[in-house]
Amino acid sequence: MDISVIGAGYVGLTTSACLAKIGHRVICVDNDSAKIETLIRGKLPIYEPGLKEIIAETVSCGKLTFTTDIKRAIENSIVCFIAVGTPPLETGEPDLTNVEAVARQIAGWMSGYRLIVEKSTVPVQTAKWIRTTVERYNRNQVDFDVACNPEFLREGSAVYDFLHPDRIVIGVENERARNLMEDIYRPLNAPLIITDLASAELIKHASNAFLAMKISFINAISFICEAVGADIAEVAKGIGMDHRIGCQFLNAGIGYGGFCFPKDLKAFIRIAHELGYDFRLLREVEKINEDAKTRFVRKIKNTLWNLKDKTIGILGLSFKPNTDDMRFAPSVDIINALLSEGALIRAYDPQAMENARKILPKVEFCPEPEMVADNADLIAILTEWDSFLKLDWEKIKKRMRIPIIADGRNMLERKFMENLGFIYIGVGR
Ligand code: UDX
């Protein structure tokens, strides 16, 4: 099928590449000409495992092309995915002007029937607004449908998630749109959940809110574990083995970050408010997430007494492993809190240092992870990169002033670290 994907961000790029991989002819369009040039040169503007290879393969066999020419993209596709950014406004609402602008352009350029698919994460009822906008600007009365097809792609495993989905959610208004969407995803042979537009939009809000709630729930339990000397890892395992609860997203730590959960939660709380419901539960989820960071900083302070002129080594900056994404990373709030108390910060991350440099100008960045240990009074782990497990902790200990580890992601074994002579501080352990 001929498909255009408008927006070459994380979601748009992954969607374009994977739709091409499963056999469709895809035109990926973005108005950022520098980004498109980068992609045409075979480079990626983001780090996402496996994506570069799929893009190279699908471009070379002609299934995937990149352009800034939205007119050409719309004219040459039956299905147009809208995957443009919806950044948060100061009020917490997402900025939907990009979505509206694209809907208007589709209305202006479509030469025959089009299926317009909402892929960006947007508030419930946006599909209705897309329909209204296209109707208003569609001067030639061209026939079209609107569908909602939310993404559930985790950064760092977005390609895998696209090609092996638990389910594909499709919101449609009629059989014609349903048939087209079924054709698009048939090669994946995945369970399809077909609903009306608003239900599909709500599935996206509710999924992310539920996952964030799970993380805040386990973080709240970790606060209690600390008070009674229990181990959060054991508690999480004990509750997670109940299939009704499930063991995923029960890792306690310094809380969730990234460009989805914080933004989506805020938006959902706001949407609920506008619809007349005060979503107190989600407001508390947000608060617990903030508490997780402040408690971690307090723990470091309680261990080192004063932070002024103390050197703190940081391992891990990205909001989670396998990404270079620093947006809403818990590390930023934690490092800023430590800096404001006068600490000196030396930091390392396998992928995110280039992005981190732009938002953490007072931090000294180290090219090797071991270097954060030099004269450090404490090392804090803020992202659980696998490579940190393989570090020579014995050597690291020797480079530190005092061997203290604050493990914000509970990735190291307390006993192992204590046997090496470290003072180990975890979360809820
Ligand atoms: C999320 C959703 O998982 C995805 O379905 C959605 O469409 C986009 O948002 P992503 O933001 O890439 O994906 O990251 P995810 O893997 O969900 O992790 C989010 C945050 O939660 C990270 O900061 C992570 O460190 C944290 N987290 C996750 C925990 O603190 N504990 C856990 O048990 C799991």
PDB file of N, CA and C in Angstrom, residues 94-152:
ATOM      1  N   PRO A  94      -1.209  19.427  25.629  1.00  0.00           N
ATOM      2  CA  PRO A  94      -0.312  19.291  24.479  1.00  0.00           C
ATOM      3  C   PRO A  94      -0.621  20.358  23.430  1.00  0.00           C
ATOM      4  N   ASP A  95       0.402  20.801  22.744  1.00  0.00           N
ATOM      5  CA  ASP A  95       0.237  21.789  21.685  1.00  0.00           C
ATOM      6  C   ASP A  95      -0.148  21.048  20.403  1.00  0.00           C
ATOM      7  N   LEU A  96      -1.374  21.284  19.948  1.00  0.00           N
ATOM      8  CA  LEU A  96      -1.883  20.524  18.801  1.00  0.00           C
ATOM      9  C   LEU A  96      -1.843  21.306  17.498  1.00  0.00           C
ATOM     10  N   THR A  97      -1.094  22.421  17.504  1.00  0.00           N
ATOM     11  CA  THR A  97      -1.091  23.245  16.286  1.00  0.00           C
ATOM     12  C   THR A  97      -0.452  22.502  15.111  1.00  0.00           C
ATOM     13  N   ASN A  98       0.560  21.663  15.398  1.00  0.00           N
ATOM     14  CA  ASN A  98       1.183  20.896  14.298  1.00  0.00           C
ATOM     15  C   ASN A  98       0.175  19.918  13.681  1.00  0.00           C
ATOM     16  N   VAL A  99      -0.615  19.298  14.546  1.00  0.00           N
ATOM     17  CA  VAL A  99      -1.603  18.320  14.052  1.00  0.00           C
ATOM     18  C   VAL A  99      -2.620  19.039  13.168  1.00  0.00           C
ATOM     19  N   GLU A 100      -3.069  20.198  13.635  1.00  0.00           N
ATOM     20  CA  GLU A 100      -4.049  20.952  12.839  1.00  0.00           C
ATOM     21  C   GLU A 100      -3.435  21.378  11.494  1.00  0.00           C
ATOM     22  N   ALA A 101      -2.182  21.858  11.555  1.00  0.00           N
ATOM     23  CA  ALA A 101      -1.539  22.334  10.316  1.00  0.00           C
ATOM     24  C   ALA A 101      -1.457  21.194   9.296  1.00  0.00           C
ATOM     25  N   VAL A 102      -1.102  19.997   9.772  1.00  0.00           N
ATOM     26  CA  VAL A 102      -0.987  18.860   8.852  1.00  0.00           C
ATOM     27  C   VAL A 102      -2.368  18.476   8.307  1.00  0.00           C
ATOM     28  N   ALA A 103      -3.375  18.489   9.178  1.00  0.00           N
ATOM     29  CA  ALA A 103      -4.738  18.148   8.718  1.00  0.00           C
ATOM     30  C   ALA A 103      -5.162  19.109   7.603  1.00  0.00           C
ATOM     31  N   ARG A 104      -4.826  20.378   7.773  1.00  0.00           N
ATOM     32  CA  ARG A 104      -5.183  21.369   6.742  1.00  0.00           C
ATOM     33  C   ARG A 104      -4.445  21.094   5.443  1.00  0.00           C
ATOM     34  N   GLN A 105      -3.169  20.727   5.570  1.00  0.00           N
ATOM     35  CA  GLN A 105      -2.400  20.458   4.346  1.00  0.00           C
ATOM     36  C   GLN A 105      -2.942  19.216   3.636  1.00  0.00           C
ATOM     37  N   ILE A 106      -3.286  18.196   4.417  1.00  0.00           N
ATOM     38  CA  ILE A 106      -3.848  16.989   3.785  1.00  0.00           C
ATOM     39  C   ILE A 106      -5.130  17.383   3.039  1.00  0.00           C
ATOM     40  N   ALA A 107      -5.969  18.180   3.704  1.00  0.00           N
ATOM     41  CA  ALA A 107      -7.233  18.607   3.079  1.00  0.00           C
ATOM     42  C   ALA A 107      -6.957  19.339   1.764  1.00  0.00           C
ATOM     43  N   GLY A 108      -5.891  20.137   1.772  1.00  0.00           N
ATOM     44  CA  GLY A 108      -5.590  20.930   0.590  1.00  0.00           C
ATOM     45  C   GLY A 108      -5.013  20.126  -0.564  1.00  0.00           C
ATOM     46  N   TRP A 109      -4.250  19.081  -0.264  1.00  0.00           N
ATOM     47  CA  TRP A 109      -3.515  18.376  -1.319  1.00  0.00           C
ATOM     48  C   TRP A 109      -4.122  17.043  -1.744  1.00  0.00           C
ATOM     49  N   MET A 110      -5.084  16.533  -0.983  1.00  0.00           N
ATOM     50  CA  MET A 110      -5.545  15.181  -1.353  1.00  0.00           C
ATOM     51  C   MET A 110      -6.345  15.252  -2.658  1.00  0.00           C
ATOM     52  N   SER A 111      -5.967  14.313  -3.554  1.00  0.00           N
ATOM     53  CA  SER A 111      -6.563  14.384  -4.890  1.00  0.00           C
ATOM     54  C   SER A 111      -7.653  13.329  -5.082  1.00  0.00           C
ATOM     55  N   GLY A 112      -7.714  12.390  -4.165  1.00  0.00           N
ATOM     56  CA  GLY A 112      -8.756  11.357  -4.214  1.00  0.00           C
ATOM     57  C   GLY A 112      -8.943  10.857  -2.793  1.00  0.00           C
ATOM     58  N   TYR A 113      -9.703   9.774  -2.636  1.00  0.00           N
ATOM     59  CA  TYR A 113      -9.968   9.272  -1.275  1.00  0.00           C
ATOM     60  C   TYR A 113      -8.689   9.107  -0.461  1.00  0.00           C
ATOM     61  N   ARG A 114      -8.699   9.533   0.803  1.00  0.00           N
ATOM     62  CA  ARG A 114      -7.570   9.329   1.710  1.00  0.00           C
ATOM     63  C   ARG A 114      -8.084   8.824   3.065  1.00  0.00           C
ATOM     64  N   LEU A 115      -7.265   7.940   3.671  1.00  0.00           N
ATOM     65  CA  LEU A 115      -7.505   7.566   5.066  1.00  0.00           C
ATOM     66  C   LEU A 115      -6.473   8.313   5.895  1.00  0.00           C
ATOM     67  N   ILE A 116      -6.930   9.155   6.807  1.00  0.00           N
ATOM     68  CA  ILE A 116      -6.022   9.972   7.623  1.00  0.00           C
ATOM     69  C   ILE A 116      -5.925   9.322   9.002  1.00  0.00           C
ATOM     70  N   VAL A 117      -4.708   8.917   9.357  1.00  0.00           N
ATOM     71  CA  VAL A 117      -4.545   8.147  10.597  1.00  0.00           C
ATOM     72  C   VAL A 117      -3.820   8.991  11.639  1.00  0.00           C
ATOM     73  N   GLU A 118      -4.446   9.119  12.791  1.00  0.00           N
ATOM     74  CA  GLU A 118      -3.848   9.865  13.893  1.00  0.00           C
ATOM     75  C   GLU A 118      -2.914   8.917  14.652  1.00  0.00           C
ATOM     76  N   LYS A 119      -1.620   9.234  14.606  1.00  0.00           N
ATOM     77  CA  LYS A 119      -0.631   8.364  15.256  1.00  0.00           C
ATOM     78  C   LYS A 119      -0.001   9.080  16.445  1.00  0.00           C
ATOM     79  N   SER A 120       0.137  10.402  16.344  1.00  0.00           N
ATOM     80  CA  SER A 120       0.698  11.188  17.452  1.00  0.00           C
ATOM     81  C   SER A 120      -0.140  10.949  18.700  1.00  0.00           C
ATOM     82  N   THR A 121       0.496  11.088  19.869  1.00  0.00           N
ATOM     83  CA  THR A 121      -0.273  10.971  21.105  1.00  0.00           C
ATOM     84  C   THR A 121      -1.013  12.280  21.335  1.00  0.00           C
ATOM     85  N   VAL A 122      -2.325  12.172  21.343  1.00  0.00           N
ATOM     86  CA  VAL A 122      -3.154  13.379  21.375  1.00  0.00           C
ATOM     87  C   VAL A 122      -4.311  13.190  22.358  1.00  0.00           C
ATOM     88  N   PRO A 123      -4.915  14.264  22.819  1.00  0.00           N
ATOM     89  CA  PRO A 123      -6.058  14.129  23.730  1.00  0.00           C
ATOM     90  C   PRO A 123      -7.245  13.465  23.043  1.00  0.00           C
ATOM     91  N   VAL A 124      -8.027  12.774  23.854  1.00  0.00           N
ATOM     92  CA  VAL A 124      -9.236  12.159  23.319  1.00  0.00           C
ATOM     93  C   VAL A 124     -10.070  13.266  22.658  1.00  0.00           C
ATOM     94  N   GLN A 125     -10.671  12.934  21.559  1.00  0.00           N
ATOM     95  CA  GLN A 125     -11.505  13.818  20.726  1.00  0.00           C
ATOM     96  C   GLN A 125     -10.706  14.586  19.675  1.00  0.00           C
ATOM     97  N   THR A 126      -9.381  14.362  19.603  1.00  0.00           N
ATOM     98  CA  THR A 126      -8.599  15.032  18.559  1.00  0.00           C
ATOM     99  C   THR A 126      -8.993  14.511  17.178  1.00  0.00           C
ATOM    100  N   ALA A 127      -9.297  13.208  17.085  1.00  0.00           N
ATOM    101  CA  ALA A 127      -9.684  12.640  15.785  1.00  0.00           C
ATOM    102  C   ALA A 127     -10.908  13.374  15.244  1.00  0.00           C
ATOM    103  N   LYS A 128     -11.818  13.725  16.174  1.00  0.00           N
ATOM    104  CA  LYS A 128     -13.015  14.470  15.763  1.00  0.00           C
ATOM    105  C   LYS A 128     -12.620  15.834  15.189  1.00  0.00           C
ATOM    106  N   TRP A 129     -11.629  16.461  15.833  1.00  0.00           N
ATOM    107  CA  TRP A 129     -11.142  17.761  15.362  1.00  0.00           C
ATOM    108  C   TRP A 129     -10.437  17.630  14.010  1.00  0.00           C
ATOM    109  N   ILE A 130      -9.717  16.516  13.822  1.00  0.00           N
ATOM    110  CA  ILE A 130      -9.060  16.295  12.525  1.00  0.00           C
ATOM    111  C   ILE A 130     -10.142  16.203  11.449  1.00  0.00           C
ATOM    112  N   ARG A 131     -11.186  15.418  11.765  1.00  0.00           N
ATOM    113  CA  ARG A 131     -12.283  15.281  10.786  1.00  0.00           C
ATOM    114  C   ARG A 131     -12.880  16.648  10.448  1.00  0.00           C
ATOM    115  N   THR A 132     -13.183  17.444  11.484  1.00  0.00           N
ATOM    116  CA  THR A 132     -13.809  18.754  11.263  1.00  0.00           C
ATOM    117  C   THR A 132     -12.890  19.645  10.434  1.00  0.00           C
ATOM    118  N   THR A 133     -11.589  19.639  10.768  1.00  0.00           N
ATOM    119  CA  THR A 133     -10.636  20.497  10.055  1.00  0.00           C
ATOM    120  C   THR A 133     -10.554  20.106   8.585  1.00  0.00           C
ATOM    121  N   VAL A 134     -10.439  18.792   8.338  1.00  0.00           N
ATOM    122  CA  VAL A 134     -10.319  18.355   6.939  1.00  0.00           C
ATOM    123  C   VAL A 134     -11.604  18.691   6.179  1.00  0.00           C
ATOM    124  N   GLU A 135     -12.742  18.515   6.834  1.00  0.00           N
ATOM    125  CA  GLU A 135     -14.009  18.873   6.171  1.00  0.00           C
ATOM    126  C   GLU A 135     -14.026  20.350   5.790  1.00  0.00           C
ATOM    127  N   ARG A 136     -13.555  21.193   6.725  1.00  0.00           N
ATOM    128  CA  ARG A 136     -13.611  22.646   6.480  1.00  0.00           C
ATOM    129  C   ARG A 136     -12.682  23.098   5.356  1.00  0.00           C
ATOM    130  N   TYR A 137     -11.503  22.480   5.268  1.00  0.00           N
ATOM    131  CA  TYR A 137     -10.508  22.955   4.298  1.00  0.00           C
ATOM    132  C   TYR A 137     -10.484  22.131   3.011  1.00  0.00           C
ATOM    133  N   ASN A 138     -11.394  21.180   2.916  1.00  0.00           N
ATOM    134  CA  ASN A 138     -11.443  20.254   1.796  1.00  0.00           C
ATOM    135  C   ASN A 138     -12.375  20.832   0.735  1.00  0.00           C
ATOM    136  N   ARG A 139     -11.859  21.813  -0.013  1.00  0.00           N
ATOM    137  CA  ARG A 139     -12.731  22.570  -0.911  1.00  0.00           C
ATOM    138  C   ARG A 139     -13.283  21.732  -2.064  1.00  0.00           C
ATOM    139  N   ASN A 140     -12.518  20.684  -2.468  1.00  0.00           N
ATOM    140  CA  ASN A 140     -12.976  19.876  -3.607  1.00  0.00           C
ATOM    141  C   ASN A 140     -13.911  18.740  -3.204  1.00  0.00           C
ATOM    142  N   GLN A 141     -14.298  18.746  -1.929  1.00  0.00           N
ATOM    143  CA  GLN A 141     -15.234  17.709  -1.438  1.00  0.00           C
ATOM    144  C   GLN A 141     -14.712  16.299  -1.691  1.00  0.00           C
ATOM    145  N   VAL A 142     -13.416  16.100  -1.476  1.00  0.00           N
ATOM    146  CA  VAL A 142     -12.832  14.769  -1.673  1.00  0.00           C
ATOM    147  C   VAL A 142     -13.229  13.884  -0.484  1.00  0.00           C
ATOM    148  N   ASP A 143     -13.509  12.625  -0.794  1.00  0.00           N
ATOM    149  CA  ASP A 143     -13.946  11.672   0.223  1.00  0.00           C
ATOM    150  C   ASP A 143     -12.760  11.277   1.120  1.00  0.00           C
ATOM    151  N   PHE A 144     -12.985  11.122   2.410  1.00  0.00           N
ATOM    152  CA  PHE A 144     -11.890  10.693   3.308  1.00  0.00           C
ATOM    153  C   PHE A 144     -12.461  10.047   4.561  1.00  0.00           C
ATOM    154  N   ASP A 145     -11.595   9.303   5.261  1.00  0.00           N
ATOM    155  CA  ASP A 145     -11.938   8.773   6.583  1.00  0.00           C
ATOM    156  C   ASP A 145     -10.839   9.148   7.547  1.00  0.00           C
ATOM    157  N   VAL A 146     -11.178   9.112   8.838  1.00  0.00           N
ATOM    158  CA  VAL A 146     -10.183   9.351   9.885  1.00  0.00           C
ATOM    159  C   VAL A 146     -10.105   8.091  10.739  1.00  0.00           C
ATOM    160  N   ALA A 147      -8.873   7.713  11.112  1.00  0.00           N
ATOM    161  CA  ALA A 147      -8.692   6.570  12.017  1.00  0.00           C
ATOM    162  C   ALA A 147      -7.729   6.975  13.125  1.00  0.00           C
ATOM    163  N   CYS A 148      -7.813   6.262  14.231  1.00  0.00           N
ATOM    164  CA  CYS A 148      -6.877   6.512  15.331  1.00  0.00           C
ATOM    165  C   CYS A 148      -6.083   5.226  15.552  1.00  0.00           C
ATOM    166  N   ASN A 149      -4.769   5.335  15.568  1.00  0.00           N
ATOM    167  CA  ASN A 149      -3.934   4.138  15.703  1.00  0.00           C
ATOM    168  C   ASN A 149      -2.766   4.455  16.654  1.00  0.00           C
ATOM    169  N   PRO A 150      -3.076   4.493  17.967  1.00  0.00           N
ATOM    170  CA  PRO A 150      -2.049   4.925  18.925  1.00  0.00           C
ATOM    171  C   PRO A 150      -0.844   4.005  18.933  1.00  0.00           C
ATOM    172  N   GLU A 151       0.304   4.610  19.256  1.00  0.00           N
ATOM    173  CA  GLU A 151       1.528   3.800  19.321  1.00  0.00           C
ATOM    174  C   GLU A 151       1.832   3.423  20.766  1.00  0.00           C
ATOM    175  N   PHE A 152       2.455   2.261  20.924  1.00  0.00           N
ATOM    176  CA  PHE A 152       2.893   1.814  22.250  1.00  0.00           C
ATOM    177  C   PHE A 152       4.374   1.472  22.177  1.00  0.00           C
TER     178      PHE A 152
END
